[in-house]
PDB file of N, CA and C in Angstrom:
ATOM      1  N   UNK A   1       0.841  -1.196   0.000  1.00  0.00           N
ATOM      2  CA  UNK A   1       0.000   0.000   0.000  1.00  0.00           C
ATOM      3  C   UNK A   1       0.875   1.245   0.000  1.00  0.00           C
ATOM      4  N   UNK A   2       0.331   2.326  -0.449  1.00  0.00           N
ATOM      5  CA  UNK A   2       1.032   3.607  -0.453  1.00  0.00           C
ATOM      6  C   UNK A   2       1.149   4.148   0.966  1.00  0.00           C
ATOM      7  N   UNK A   3       2.289   4.751   1.283  1.00  0.00           N
ATOM      8  CA  UNK A   3       2.476   5.357   2.601  1.00  0.00           C
ATOM      9  C   UNK A   3       2.820   6.830   2.389  1.00  0.00           C
ATOM     10  N   UNK A   4       1.933   7.729   2.830  1.00  0.00           N
ATOM     11  CA  UNK A   4       2.181   9.163   2.626  1.00  0.00           C
ATOM     12  C   UNK A   4       3.277   9.683   3.559  1.00  0.00           C
ATOM     13  N   UNK A   5       3.988  10.690   3.095  1.00  0.00           N
ATOM     14  CA  UNK A   5       5.054  11.300   3.881  1.00  0.00           C
ATOM     15  C   UNK A   5       4.586  12.620   4.475  1.00  0.00           C
ATOM     16  N   UNK A   6       5.135  12.980   5.630  1.00  0.00           N
ATOM     17  CA  UNK A   6       4.845  14.260   6.265  1.00  0.00           C
ATOM     18  C   UNK A   6       3.382  14.454   6.577  1.00  0.00           C
ATOM     19  N   UNK A   7       2.838  15.578   6.135  1.00  0.00           N
ATOM     20  CA  UNK A   7       1.437  15.908   6.436  1.00  0.00           C
ATOM     21  C   UNK A   7       0.497  15.543   5.292  1.00  0.00           C
ATOM     22  N   UNK A   8       0.916  14.612   4.460  1.00  0.00           N
ATOM     23  CA  UNK A   8       0.071  14.203   3.334  1.00  0.00           C
ATOM     24  C   UNK A   8      -0.923  13.127   3.747  1.00  0.00           C
ATOM     25  N   UNK A   9      -2.035  13.076   3.010  1.00  0.00           N
ATOM     26  CA  UNK A   9      -3.116  12.134   3.266  1.00  0.00           C
ATOM     27  C   UNK A   9      -3.488  11.490   1.929  1.00  0.00           C
ATOM     28  N   UNK A  10      -3.770  10.191   1.951  1.00  0.00           N
ATOM     29  CA  UNK A  10      -4.215   9.496   0.739  1.00  0.00           C
ATOM     30  C   UNK A  10      -5.699   9.213   0.880  1.00  0.00           C
ATOM     31  N   UNK A  11      -6.469   9.632  -0.138  1.00  0.00           N
ATOM     32  CA  UNK A  11      -7.918   9.462  -0.138  1.00  0.00           C
ATOM     33  C   UNK A  11      -8.354   8.591  -1.298  1.00  0.00           C
ATOM     34  N   UNK A  12      -9.458   7.917  -1.088  1.00  0.00           N
ATOM     35  CA  UNK A  12     -10.151   7.246  -2.175  1.00  0.00           C
ATOM     36  C   UNK A  12     -11.366   8.127  -2.452  1.00  0.00           C
ATOM     37  N   UNK A  13     -11.328   8.848  -3.560  1.00  0.00           N
ATOM     38  CA  UNK A  13     -12.402   9.795  -3.879  1.00  0.00           C
ATOM     39  C   UNK A  13     -13.704   9.043  -4.109  1.00  0.00           C
ATOM     40  N   UNK A  14     -14.786   9.598  -3.612  1.00  0.00           N
ATOM     41  CA  UNK A  14     -16.094   8.975  -3.768  1.00  0.00           C
ATOM     42  C   UNK A  14     -16.705   9.428  -5.076  1.00  0.00           C
ATOM     43  N   UNK A  15     -17.064   8.467  -5.896  1.00  0.00           N
ATOM     44  CA  UNK A  15     -17.700   8.760  -7.177  1.00  0.00           C
ATOM     45  C   UNK A  15     -19.194   8.954  -6.956  1.00  0.00           C
ATOM     46  N   UNK A  16     -19.714  10.023  -7.505  1.00  0.00           N
ATOM     47  CA  UNK A  16     -21.133  10.320  -7.381  1.00  0.00           C
ATOM     48  C   UNK A  16     -21.740  10.345  -8.772  1.00  0.00           C
ATOM     49  N   UNK A  17     -22.776   9.566  -8.989  1.00  0.00           N
ATOM     50  CA  UNK A  17     -23.445   9.556 -10.288  1.00  0.00           C
ATOM     51  C   UNK A  17     -24.414  10.731 -10.339  1.00  0.00           C
ATOM     52  N   UNK A  18     -24.228  11.586 -11.310  1.00  0.00           N
ATOM     53  CA  UNK A  18     -25.087  12.754 -11.446  1.00  0.00           C
ATOM     54  C   UNK A  18     -26.133  12.507 -12.519  1.00  0.00           C
ATOM     55  N   UNK A  19     -27.361  12.929 -12.233  1.00  0.00           N
ATOM     56  CA  UNK A  19     -28.425  12.852 -13.216  1.00  0.00           C
ATOM     57  C   UNK A  19     -29.044  14.231 -13.359  1.00  0.00           C
ATOM     58  N   UNK A  20     -29.460  14.522 -14.569  1.00  0.00           N
ATOM     59  CA  UNK A  20     -30.162  15.776 -14.798  1.00  0.00           C
ATOM     60  C   UNK A  20     -31.613  15.610 -14.349  1.00  0.00           C
ATOM     61  N   UNK A  21     -32.367  16.698 -14.365  1.00  0.00           N
ATOM     62  CA  UNK A  21     -33.773  16.651 -13.979  1.00  0.00           C
ATOM     63  C   UNK A  21     -34.546  15.686 -14.867  1.00  0.00           C
ATOM     64  N   UNK A  22     -34.167  15.577 -16.136  1.00  0.00           N
ATOM     65  CA  UNK A  22     -34.845  14.682 -17.066  1.00  0.00           C
ATOM     66  C   UNK A  22     -34.427  13.227 -16.930  1.00  0.00           C
ATOM     67  N   UNK A  23     -33.481  12.926 -16.039  1.00  0.00           N
ATOM     68  CA  UNK A  23     -33.058  11.555 -15.801  1.00  0.00           C
ATOM     69  C   UNK A  23     -31.870  11.114 -16.613  1.00  0.00           C
ATOM     70  N   UNK A  24     -31.222  12.028 -17.329  1.00  0.00           N
ATOM     71  CA  UNK A  24     -30.058  11.679 -18.146  1.00  0.00           C
ATOM     72  C   UNK A  24     -28.836  11.594 -17.236  1.00  0.00           C
ATOM     73  N   UNK A  25     -28.100  10.493 -17.327  1.00  0.00           N
ATOM     74  CA  UNK A  25     -26.880  10.325 -16.543  1.00  0.00           C
ATOM     75  C   UNK A  25     -25.742  11.025 -17.274  1.00  0.00           C
ATOM     76  N   UNK A  26     -25.011  11.887 -16.557  1.00  0.00           N
ATOM     77  CA  UNK A  26     -23.923  12.648 -17.168  1.00  0.00           C
ATOM     78  C   UNK A  26     -22.666  11.796 -17.305  1.00  0.00           C
ATOM     79  N   UNK A  27     -21.924  12.001 -18.370  1.00  0.00           N
ATOM     80  CA  UNK A  27     -20.650  11.321 -18.574  1.00  0.00           C
ATOM     81  C   UNK A  27     -19.650  11.815 -17.533  1.00  0.00           C
ATOM     82  N   UNK A  28     -18.670  10.995 -17.212  1.00  0.00           N
ATOM     83  CA  UNK A  28     -17.713  11.350 -16.166  1.00  0.00           C
ATOM     84  C   UNK A  28     -16.936  12.623 -16.486  1.00  0.00           C
ATOM     85  N   UNK A  29     -16.671  12.896 -17.750  1.00  0.00           N
ATOM     86  CA  UNK A  29     -15.927  14.109 -18.089  1.00  0.00           C
ATOM     87  C   UNK A  29     -16.808  15.358 -18.050  1.00  0.00           C
ATOM     88  N   UNK A  30     -18.118  15.211 -17.957  1.00  0.00           N
ATOM     89  CA  UNK A  30     -19.015  16.363 -17.877  1.00  0.00           C
ATOM     90  C   UNK A  30     -19.360  16.711 -16.428  1.00  0.00           C
ATOM     91  N   UNK A  31     -19.019  15.819 -15.504  1.00  0.00           N
ATOM     92  CA  UNK A  31     -19.333  16.045 -14.096  1.00  0.00           C
ATOM     93  C   UNK A  31     -18.250  16.868 -13.430  1.00  0.00           C
ATOM     94  N   UNK A  32     -18.618  17.503 -12.322  1.00  0.00           N
ATOM     95  CA  UNK A  32     -17.628  18.198 -11.523  1.00  0.00           C
ATOM     96  C   UNK A  32     -16.858  17.186 -10.700  1.00  0.00           C
ATOM     97  N   UNK A  33     -15.611  17.516 -10.387  1.00  0.00           N
ATOM     98  CA  UNK A  33     -14.768  16.646  -9.590  1.00  0.00           C
ATOM     99  C   UNK A  33     -15.335  16.514  -8.180  1.00  0.00           C
ATOM    100  N   UNK A  34     -15.338  15.301  -7.648  1.00  0.00           N
ATOM    101  CA  UNK A  34     -15.839  15.049  -6.301  1.00  0.00           C
ATOM    102  C   UNK A  34     -14.993  15.799  -5.278  1.00  0.00           C
ATOM    103  N   UNK A  35     -15.616  16.252  -4.213  1.00  0.00           N
ATOM    104  CA  UNK A  35     -14.897  16.956  -3.164  1.00  0.00           C
ATOM    105  C   UNK A  35     -14.947  16.198  -1.847  1.00  0.00           C
ATOM    106  N   UNK A  36     -15.306  14.931  -1.888  1.00  0.00           N
ATOM    107  CA  UNK A  36     -15.303  14.134  -0.659  1.00  0.00           C
ATOM    108  C   UNK A  36     -14.621  12.809  -0.929  1.00  0.00           C
ATOM    109  N   UNK A  37     -14.101  12.222   0.138  1.00  0.00           N
ATOM    110  CA  UNK A  37     -13.420  10.948  -0.008  1.00  0.00           C
ATOM    111  C   UNK A  37     -13.168  10.302   1.332  1.00  0.00           C
ATOM    112  N   UNK A  38     -12.743   9.051   1.264  1.00  0.00           N
ATOM    113  CA  UNK A  38     -12.443   8.277   2.464  1.00  0.00           C
ATOM    114  C   UNK A  38     -10.934   8.216   2.643  1.00  0.00           C
ATOM    115  N   UNK A  39     -10.463   8.488   3.863  1.00  0.00           N
ATOM    116  CA  UNK A  39      -9.034   8.482   4.161  1.00  0.00           C
ATOM    117  C   UNK A  39      -8.537   7.041   4.182  1.00  0.00           C
ATOM    118  N   UNK A  40      -7.550   6.753   3.349  1.00  0.00           N
ATOM    119  CA  UNK A  40      -6.959   5.418   3.239  1.00  0.00           C
ATOM    120  C   UNK A  40      -5.680   5.325   4.065  1.00  0.00           C
ATOM    121  N   UNK A  41      -4.876   6.390   4.063  1.00  0.00           N
ATOM    122  CA  UNK A  41      -3.616   6.403   4.813  1.00  0.00           C
ATOM    123  C   UNK A  41      -3.270   7.835   5.197  1.00  0.00           C
ATOM    124  N   UNK A  42      -2.567   7.977   6.321  1.00  0.00           N
ATOM    125  CA  UNK A  42      -2.197   9.292   6.845  1.00  0.00           C
ATOM    126  C   UNK A  42      -0.706   9.294   7.151  1.00  0.00           C
ATOM    127  N   UNK A  43      -0.023  10.399   6.817  1.00  0.00           N
ATOM    128  CA  UNK A  43       1.404  10.543   7.124  1.00  0.00           C
ATOM    129  C   UNK A  43       1.623  10.776   8.610  1.00  0.00           C
ATOM    130  N   UNK A  44       2.883  10.952   8.985  1.00  0.00           N
ATOM    131  CA  UNK A  44       3.254  11.110  10.395  1.00  0.00           C
ATOM    132  C   UNK A  44       2.887  12.473  10.962  1.00  0.00           C
ATOM    133  N   UNK A  45       2.704  13.450  10.123  1.00  0.00           N
ATOM    134  CA  UNK A  45       2.344  14.783  10.596  1.00  0.00           C
ATOM    135  C   UNK A  45       3.298  15.849  10.110  1.00  0.00           C
ATOM    136  N   UNK A  46       2.948  17.065  10.427  1.00  0.00           N
ATOM    137  CA  UNK A  46       3.696  18.239   9.981  1.00  0.00           C
ATOM    138  C   UNK A  46       4.768  18.577  11.011  1.00  0.00           C
ATOM    139  N   UNK A  47       5.929  19.030  10.556  1.00  0.00           N
ATOM    140  CA  UNK A  47       7.017  19.436  11.438  1.00  0.00           C
ATOM    141  C   UNK A  47       7.061  20.961  11.492  1.00  0.00           C
ATOM    142  N   UNK A  48       6.997  21.505  12.698  1.00  0.00           N
ATOM    143  CA  UNK A  48       7.051  22.954  12.892  1.00  0.00           C
ATOM    144  C   UNK A  48       8.479  23.454  12.750  1.00  0.00           C
ATOM    145  N   UNK A  49       8.657  24.778  12.695  1.00  0.00           N
ATOM    146  CA  UNK A  49       9.977  25.386  12.553  1.00  0.00           C
ATOM    147  C   UNK A  49      10.902  25.028  13.713  1.00  0.00           C
ATOM    148  N   UNK A  50      10.337  24.814  14.913  1.00  0.00           N
ATOM    149  CA  UNK A  50      11.166  24.483  16.078  1.00  0.00           C
ATOM    150  C   UNK A  50      11.479  22.986  16.161  1.00  0.00           C
ATOM    151  N   UNK A  51      11.051  22.194  15.169  1.00  0.00           N
ATOM    152  CA  UNK A  51      11.347  20.770  15.134  1.00  0.00           C
ATOM    153  C   UNK A  51      10.275  19.889  15.744  1.00  0.00           C
ATOM    154  N   UNK A  52       9.287  20.497  16.376  1.00  0.00           N
ATOM    155  CA  UNK A  52       8.205  19.734  16.994  1.00  0.00           C
ATOM    156  C   UNK A  52       7.273  19.177  15.912  1.00  0.00           C
ATOM    157  N   UNK A  53       6.815  17.941  16.101  1.00  0.00           N
ATOM    158  CA  UNK A  53       5.934  17.294  15.134  1.00  0.00           C
ATOM    159  C   UNK A  53       4.485  17.403  15.605  1.00  0.00           C
ATOM    160  N   UNK A  54       3.598  17.840  14.714  1.00  0.00           N
ATOM    161  CA  UNK A  54       2.173  17.979  15.014  1.00  0.00           C
ATOM    162  C   UNK A  54       1.438  16.808  14.378  1.00  0.00           C
ATOM    163  N   UNK A  55       0.718  16.048  15.190  1.00  0.00           N
ATOM    164  CA  UNK A  55      -0.011  14.882  14.689  1.00  0.00           C
ATOM    165  C   UNK A  55      -1.163  15.325  13.783  1.00  0.00           C
ATOM    166  N   UNK A  56      -1.495  14.528  12.770  1.00  0.00           N
ATOM    167  CA  UNK A  56      -2.603  14.876  11.868  1.00  0.00           C
ATOM    168  C   UNK A  56      -3.949  14.854  12.596  1.00  0.00           C
ATOM    169  N   UNK A  57      -4.882  15.674  12.127  1.00  0.00           N
ATOM    170  CA  UNK A  57      -6.215  15.756  12.727  1.00  0.00           C
ATOM    171  C   UNK A  57      -7.145  14.680  12.184  1.00  0.00           C
ATOM    172  N   UNK A  58      -6.785  14.055  11.073  1.00  0.00           N
ATOM    173  CA  UNK A  58      -7.625  13.008  10.480  1.00  0.00           C
ATOM    174  C   UNK A  58      -6.979  11.655  10.716  1.00  0.00           C
ATOM    175  N   UNK A  59      -7.803  10.604  10.616  1.00  0.00           N
ATOM    176  CA  UNK A  59      -7.282   9.249  10.787  1.00  0.00           C
ATOM    177  C   UNK A  59      -7.847   8.357   9.683  1.00  0.00           C
ATOM    178  N   UNK A  60      -7.250   7.215   9.514  1.00  0.00           N
ATOM    179  CA  UNK A  60      -7.697   6.254   8.512  1.00  0.00           C
ATOM    180  C   UNK A  60      -9.155   5.886   8.767  1.00  0.00           C
ATOM    181  N   UNK A  61      -9.959   5.906   7.698  1.00  0.00           N
ATOM    182  CA  UNK A  61     -11.374   5.565   7.805  1.00  0.00           C
ATOM    183  C   UNK A  61     -12.290   6.772   7.859  1.00  0.00           C
ATOM    184  N   UNK A  62     -11.752   7.964   8.145  1.00  0.00           N
ATOM    185  CA  UNK A  62     -12.573   9.189   8.165  1.00  0.00           C
ATOM    186  C   UNK A  62     -13.060   9.506   6.757  1.00  0.00           C
ATOM    187  N   UNK A  63     -14.254  10.072   6.667  1.00  0.00           N
ATOM    188  CA  UNK A  63     -14.759  10.608   5.412  1.00  0.00           C
ATOM    189  C   UNK A  63     -14.599  12.119   5.499  1.00  0.00           C
ATOM    190  N   UNK A  64     -13.949  12.703   4.515  1.00  0.00           N
ATOM    191  CA  UNK A  64     -13.600  14.121   4.571  1.00  0.00           C
ATOM    192  C   UNK A  64     -14.078  14.863   3.333  1.00  0.00           C
ATOM    193  N   UNK A  65     -14.143  16.178   3.472  1.00  0.00           N
ATOM    194  CA  UNK A  65     -14.423  17.087   2.360  1.00  0.00           C
ATOM    195  C   UNK A  65     -13.159  17.923   2.169  1.00  0.00           C
ATOM    196  N   UNK A  66     -12.735  18.077   0.917  1.00  0.00           N
ATOM    197  CA  UNK A  66     -11.489  18.781   0.644  1.00  0.00           C
ATOM    198  C   UNK A  66     -11.698  19.855  -0.414  1.00  0.00           C
ATOM    199  N   UNK A  67     -10.699  20.737  -0.556  1.00  0.00           N
ATOM    200  CA  UNK A  67     -10.749  21.801  -1.554  1.00  0.00           C
ATOM    201  C   UNK A  67     -10.937  21.215  -2.950  1.00  0.00           C
ATOM    202  N   UNK A  68     -11.622  21.963  -3.794  1.00  0.00           N
ATOM    203  CA  UNK A  68     -12.040  21.483  -5.108  1.00  0.00           C
ATOM    204  C   UNK A  68     -10.890  21.011  -5.993  1.00  0.00           C
ATOM    205  N   UNK A  69      -9.820  21.763  -6.075  1.00  0.00           N
ATOM    206  CA  UNK A  69      -8.725  21.411  -6.989  1.00  0.00           C
ATOM    207  C   UNK A  69      -7.473  20.958  -6.248  1.00  0.00           C
ATOM    208  N   UNK A  70      -7.638  20.432  -5.052  1.00  0.00           N
ATOM    209  CA  UNK A  70      -6.503  20.011  -4.236  1.00  0.00           C
ATOM    210  C   UNK A  70      -5.999  18.635  -4.638  1.00  0.00           C
ATOM    211  N   UNK A  71      -4.734  18.397  -4.374  1.00  0.00           N
ATOM    212  CA  UNK A  71      -4.167  17.069  -4.485  1.00  0.00           C
ATOM    213  C   UNK A  71      -3.690  16.651  -5.856  1.00  0.00           C
ATOM    214  N   UNK A  72      -3.107  15.468  -5.865  1.00  0.00           N
ATOM    215  CA  UNK A  72      -2.578  14.852  -7.070  1.00  0.00           C
ATOM    216  C   UNK A  72      -3.175  13.463  -7.203  1.00  0.00           C
ATOM    217  N   UNK A  73      -3.735  13.170  -8.367  1.00  0.00           N
ATOM    218  CA  UNK A  73      -4.297  11.839  -8.595  1.00  0.00           C
ATOM    219  C   UNK A  73      -3.175  10.871  -8.930  1.00  0.00           C
ATOM    220  N   UNK A  74      -3.204   9.693  -8.291  1.00  0.00           N
ATOM    221  CA  UNK A  74      -2.233   8.644  -8.573  1.00  0.00           C
ATOM    222  C   UNK A  74      -2.967   7.322  -8.759  1.00  0.00           C
ATOM    223  N   UNK A  75      -2.386   6.434  -9.544  1.00  0.00           N
ATOM    224  CA  UNK A  75      -2.930   5.090  -9.724  1.00  0.00           C
ATOM    225  C   UNK A  75      -1.997   4.103  -9.053  1.00  0.00           C
ATOM    226  N   UNK A  76      -2.574   3.155  -8.328  1.00  0.00           N
ATOM    227  CA  UNK A  76      -1.795   2.121  -7.660  1.00  0.00           C
ATOM    228  C   UNK A  76      -2.611   0.848  -7.660  1.00  0.00           C
ATOM    229  N   UNK A  77      -2.076  -0.200  -8.229  1.00  0.00           N
ATOM    230  CA  UNK A  77      -2.752  -1.495  -8.335  1.00  0.00           C
ATOM    231  C   UNK A  77      -4.163  -1.349  -8.915  1.00  0.00           C
ATOM    232  N   UNK A  78      -4.263  -0.651 -10.033  1.00  0.00           N
ATOM    233  CA  UNK A  78      -5.514  -0.461 -10.779  1.00  0.00           C
ATOM    234  C   UNK A  78      -6.589   0.315 -10.025  1.00  0.00           C
ATOM    235  N   UNK A  79      -6.224   1.059  -8.995  1.00  0.00           N
ATOM    236  CA  UNK A  79      -7.166   1.923  -8.290  1.00  0.00           C
ATOM    237  C   UNK A  79      -6.627   3.344  -8.339  1.00  0.00           C
ATOM    238  N   UNK A  80      -7.541   4.310  -8.350  1.00  0.00           N
ATOM    239  CA  UNK A  80      -7.145   5.711  -8.365  1.00  0.00           C
ATOM    240  C   UNK A  80      -7.296   6.303  -6.970  1.00  0.00           C
ATOM    241  N   UNK A  81      -6.258   7.021  -6.555  1.00  0.00           N
ATOM    242  CA  UNK A  81      -6.238   7.662  -5.252  1.00  0.00           C
ATOM    243  C   UNK A  81      -5.912   9.138  -5.423  1.00  0.00           C
ATOM    244  N   UNK A  82      -6.153   9.902  -4.383  1.00  0.00           N
ATOM    245  CA  UNK A  82      -5.828  11.315  -4.361  1.00  0.00           C
ATOM    246  C   UNK A  82      -4.886  11.560  -3.187  1.00  0.00           C
ATOM    247  N   UNK A  83      -3.714  12.143  -3.461  1.00  0.00           N
ATOM    248  CA  UNK A  83      -2.741  12.471  -2.421  1.00  0.00           C
ATOM    249  C   UNK A  83      -2.781  13.979  -2.236  1.00  0.00           C
ATOM    250  N   UNK A  84      -3.060  14.412  -1.001  1.00  0.00           N
ATOM    251  CA  UNK A  84      -3.123  15.847  -0.733  1.00  0.00           C
ATOM    252  C   UNK A  84      -2.568  16.170   0.635  1.00  0.00           C
ATOM    253  N   UNK A  85      -2.275  17.450   0.849  1.00  0.00           N
ATOM    254  CA  UNK A  85      -1.809  17.912   2.148  1.00  0.00           C
ATOM    255  C   UNK A  85      -3.002  18.006   3.098  1.00  0.00           C
ATOM    256  N   UNK A  86      -2.743  17.789   4.368  1.00  0.00           N
ATOM    257  CA  UNK A  86      -3.802  17.857   5.373  1.00  0.00           C
ATOM    258  C   UNK A  86      -4.471  19.232   5.392  1.00  0.00           C
ATOM    259  N   UNK A  87      -3.732  20.275   5.091  1.00  0.00           N
ATOM    260  CA  UNK A  87      -4.302  21.632   5.097  1.00  0.00           C
ATOM    261  C   UNK A  87      -5.383  21.826   4.035  1.00  0.00           C
ATOM    262  N   UNK A  88      -5.417  20.951   3.017  1.00  0.00           N
ATOM    263  CA  UNK A  88      -6.428  21.036   1.959  1.00  0.00           C
ATOM    264  C   UNK A  88      -7.753  20.384   2.354  1.00  0.00           C
ATOM    265  N   UNK A  89      -7.773  19.715   3.514  1.00  0.00           N
ATOM    266  CA  UNK A  89      -9.008  19.105   4.020  1.00  0.00           C
ATOM    267  C   UNK A  89      -9.750  20.163   4.816  1.00  0.00           C
ATOM    268  N   UNK A  90     -11.028  20.378   4.481  1.00  0.00           N
ATOM    269  CA  UNK A  90     -11.785  21.439   5.131  1.00  0.00           C
ATOM    270  C   UNK A  90     -12.747  20.920   6.201  1.00  0.00           C
ATOM    271  N   UNK A  91     -13.121  19.630   6.165  1.00  0.00           N
ATOM    272  CA  UNK A  91     -14.058  19.115   7.162  1.00  0.00           C
ATOM    273  C   UNK A  91     -14.021  17.598   7.203  1.00  0.00           C
ATOM    274  N   UNK A  92     -14.403  17.053   8.357  1.00  0.00           N
ATOM    275  CA  UNK A  92     -14.606  15.617   8.531  1.00  0.00           C
ATOM    276  C   UNK A  92     -16.097  15.411   8.686  1.00  0.00           C
ATOM    277  N   UNK A  93     -16.667  14.456   7.931  1.00  0.00           N
ATOM    278  CA  UNK A  93     -18.100  14.203   8.026  1.00  0.00           C
ATOM    279  C   UNK A  93     -18.349  12.976   8.867  1.00  0.00           C
ATOM    280  N   UNK A  94     -19.528  12.903   9.455  1.00  0.00           N
ATOM    281  CA  UNK A  94     -19.894  11.751  10.296  1.00  0.00           C
ATOM    282  C   UNK A  94     -20.644  10.713   9.515  1.00  0.00           C
TER     283      UNK A  94
END
């Protein structure tokens, strides 16, 4: 499995099927990018200027909402993941 470094987080983006009012299913390239995902792996945390390490606020299994254009998409073992900095996560959902 992928192991993120520093304050990075690996997400599995949640795919949402969009339909128009008339019931037409939109193609994946016509849809907006998902802004929520499930945390798959979390790095060790961010290091402050004084050398102190700050633990991440999210943990594996959390469902989060992140900035619209945040992160880098990567493929690993035929699955697509999103790697982003913890600061790009705006909320944890229940």
